[in-house]
Amino acid sequence: DAGVIQSPRHEVTEMGQEVTLRCKPISGHNSLFWYRQTMMRGLELLIYFNNNVPIDDSGMPEDRFSAKMPNASFSTLKIQPSEPRDSAVYFCASSPSPGQGGKLFFGSGTQLSVL
Amino acid sequence: GENVEQHPSTLSVQEGDSAVIKCTYSDSASNYFPWYKQELGKGPQLIIDIRSNVGEKKDQRIAVTLNKTAKHFSLHITETQPEDSAVYFCAAAQKLVFGQGTRLTINP
């Protein structure tokens, strides 16, 4: 298996632009997670899905952030409009276990820079 | 909500020595405690985990111990090697809250 695949690897954009991050989880995994990593705040859970349904989005910073999972093999995280403080590494992870009590398999991340 | 404290934030040891990283958690309902290793430019990778029904688990040079009464768990790496240099994260479920990470450096 190729593991969790994220794209793009790097994204540089200007403040106010829309940004879309993409994730393909490991086939057969039931849960998908979006994390944000910064030096100041570490790894923060933004949202997680179970069987394509959003279960907990309490970590989503504000209405500028939205996430979708239209099918079991694809998810997006969108920021509109983007701001400099959104600059971070965004990780997608999937898990074969339902909910949050199982092993996570992380992608390589998207390094986002908002100028 | 769950709070996970990880110490130390940086750790430097001589090659061949042991390294210990400690985490405490607040939610007594947590029952799953994984440790992840993150190398530069990569996502975290699970290296070992433990569930609350056991007190210790070992995998070659890596071991994790759990004290549910005190609500803390530790990662032990023995006979450290240069490739062990990385950032290590602990986490606690239910909500898989991560610790702040420990940057481990192995000095040759």
XYZ file of C-alpha atoms in Angstrom:
223
model
C 0.000 0.000 0.000
C 1.218 3.520 -0.775
C 0.166 4.867 2.587
C -1.746 8.092 3.149
C -1.225 10.440 0.230
C -1.452 14.188 0.628
C -1.224 16.924 -1.963
C 0.248 19.347 -2.517
C 3.437 18.891 -0.481
C 4.003 22.622 -0.398
C 1.618 25.498 -0.945
C 2.491 29.172 -0.973
C -0.373 31.598 -1.326
C -1.307 35.157 -0.591
C -3.567 36.298 2.182
C -7.205 36.183 1.149
C -6.807 33.348 -1.339
C -8.610 30.035 -1.090
C -6.507 27.001 -0.258
C -7.532 23.377 -0.736
C -5.555 20.514 0.745
C -6.204 16.965 -0.395
C -5.893 13.564 1.181
C -6.251 9.970 0.055
C -6.440 7.602 3.044
C -5.233 4.018 3.131
C -7.750 1.755 1.447
C -9.996 0.031 3.960
C -9.425 2.500 6.766
C -12.656 3.719 8.357
C -11.469 6.878 10.080
C -9.752 9.973 8.734
C -8.212 12.817 10.684
C -6.905 16.288 9.852
C -4.182 17.703 12.112
C -2.322 21.002 12.087
C 1.246 21.275 13.371
C 2.955 24.478 14.484
C 5.906 25.179 16.731
C 3.736 27.069 19.198
C 0.748 24.741 19.438
C 2.174 21.374 18.446
C -0.139 18.810 16.838
C -3.765 19.895 16.973
C -6.695 17.771 15.875
C -8.922 19.801 13.570
C -11.587 17.287 12.577
C -12.144 13.583 12.212
C -14.453 11.463 10.085
C -15.831 8.009 10.652
C -17.134 6.190 7.582
C -17.087 9.507 5.684
C -19.221 11.279 8.307
C -17.736 14.186 10.311
C -17.838 13.189 13.956
C -15.943 15.899 15.790
C -15.029 19.261 14.289
C -14.513 21.082 17.562
C -10.867 21.672 16.670
C -11.641 23.613 13.497
C -10.369 27.126 14.263
C -13.184 29.120 12.707
C -15.656 29.295 9.872
C -12.882 29.912 7.370
C -11.994 26.240 7.674
C -14.117 23.484 6.200
C -13.530 19.789 5.525
C -15.319 17.261 3.393
C -15.118 13.557 2.737
C -17.303 12.803 -0.296
C -16.213 9.149 -0.386
C -14.019 6.664 1.434
C -10.957 7.440 -0.648
C -10.823 11.228 -0.656
C -10.986 14.173 1.720
C -10.338 17.893 1.422
C -9.543 20.645 3.894
C -10.355 24.110 2.615
C -9.370 27.490 4.012
C -11.221 30.487 2.618
C -10.030 33.173 2.963
C -6.533 32.237 4.098
C -4.571 34.322 6.611
C -0.857 34.401 7.549
C -1.628 32.757 10.896
C -2.856 29.691 9.012
C 0.737 28.959 8.001
C 1.543 25.482 9.346
C 2.027 21.880 8.317
C -1.282 20.134 7.803
C -1.368 16.374 8.225
C -3.971 13.887 7.202
C -4.066 10.532 8.963
C -6.215 7.454 8.611
C -6.976 4.587 10.943
C -8.440 1.118 10.500
C -10.239 1.502 13.814
C -13.412 3.499 14.274
C -13.171 6.648 16.342
C -10.008 7.740 18.063
C -8.806 4.742 19.996
C -6.671 3.223 17.294
C -3.406 3.523 15.435
C -2.976 6.496 13.138
C -1.122 6.376 9.840
C 0.011 9.849 8.833
C 0.682 11.292 5.424
C 3.764 13.374 4.702
C 1.895 16.619 5.261
C 1.283 19.836 3.351
C 3.516 22.766 4.260
C 1.279 25.839 3.892
C 2.705 29.346 3.779
C 0.298 32.273 3.618
C 2.047 35.530 2.775
C -10.893 18.009 28.065
C -7.828 15.793 27.990
C -4.494 17.410 28.739
C -1.185 15.701 27.971
C 2.095 16.985 29.362
C 5.356 15.689 27.914
C 8.870 16.068 29.350
C 11.576 16.886 28.559
C 11.166 19.088 25.488
C 14.731 18.324 24.403
C 16.981 15.426 25.296
C 20.548 14.764 24.267
C 22.242 11.420 25.027
C 25.411 9.653 24.018
C 25.126 6.866 21.509
C 24.602 3.601 23.331
C 23.037 5.191 26.392
C 19.341 5.012 27.294
C 16.719 7.712 26.796
C 13.505 8.156 28.760
C 10.604 10.441 27.867
C 7.656 10.911 30.199
C 4.034 11.933 29.716
C 1.193 12.622 32.091
C -2.474 12.769 31.186
C -5.552 14.118 32.896
C -8.508 12.038 31.674
C -8.785 8.851 33.724
C -11.035 7.398 30.988
C -8.119 7.306 28.531
C -7.283 3.717 27.661
C -4.882 3.902 24.719
C -1.399 5.423 24.795
C 0.660 5.496 21.596
C 4.095 6.918 20.915
C 5.002 8.446 17.579
C 8.358 9.279 16.031
C 8.632 12.170 13.574
C 11.643 12.604 11.356
C 12.382 15.838 9.549
C 9.977 16.490 6.691
C 7.810 13.482 7.453
C 4.606 12.718 9.250
C 4.605 11.070 12.678
C 4.970 7.311 12.631
C 3.668 4.968 15.318
C 6.520 3.151 17.050
C 4.814 1.510 20.023
C 1.524 1.680 21.883
C -0.005 0.329 25.055
C -3.527 -0.192 26.290
C -4.635 0.350 29.841
C -4.968 -3.333 30.678
C -1.180 -3.836 30.709
C 1.607 -2.082 32.569
C 4.506 -2.571 30.172
C 5.180 -3.445 26.555
C 8.496 -4.002 24.848
C 9.581 -4.145 21.217
C 13.312 -4.732 20.767
C 15.070 -1.569 22.060
C 11.845 0.303 22.751
C 9.558 -0.106 25.744
C 6.593 1.750 27.162
C 5.450 1.650 30.774
C 2.075 2.779 32.081
C 1.032 3.767 35.595
C -2.732 4.267 35.496
C -2.960 5.241 39.137
C -0.524 8.088 38.707
C -1.743 8.774 35.153
C 1.641 8.757 33.540
C 3.417 6.689 30.920
C 6.975 6.632 29.643
C 8.960 5.716 26.559
C 12.279 3.960 27.094
C 14.857 3.583 24.348
C 17.908 1.478 25.152
C 21.230 1.227 23.291
C 20.435 4.406 21.400
C 21.669 4.812 17.838
C 22.051 7.891 15.596
C 18.904 6.950 13.667
C 16.910 7.347 16.880
C 17.394 11.124 16.566
C 13.933 12.577 15.913
C 10.992 14.241 17.625
C 8.895 11.899 19.739
C 5.248 12.481 20.639
C 3.074 10.767 23.182
C -0.698 10.788 22.885
C -3.679 9.808 24.961
C -7.104 8.774 23.824
C -10.109 9.138 23.970
C -9.412 12.128 21.831
C -5.797 11.354 20.836
C -4.453 14.560 22.281
C -0.729 14.803 21.592
C 2.010 15.975 23.900
C 4.218 18.866 22.835
C 6.991 16.578 21.659
C 10.568 15.762 22.698
C 13.457 16.442 20.362
C 15.886 13.590 20.957
C 19.460 13.960 19.753
C 21.878 11.036 19.836
C 25.489 12.170 19.986
C 28.003 9.839 18.319
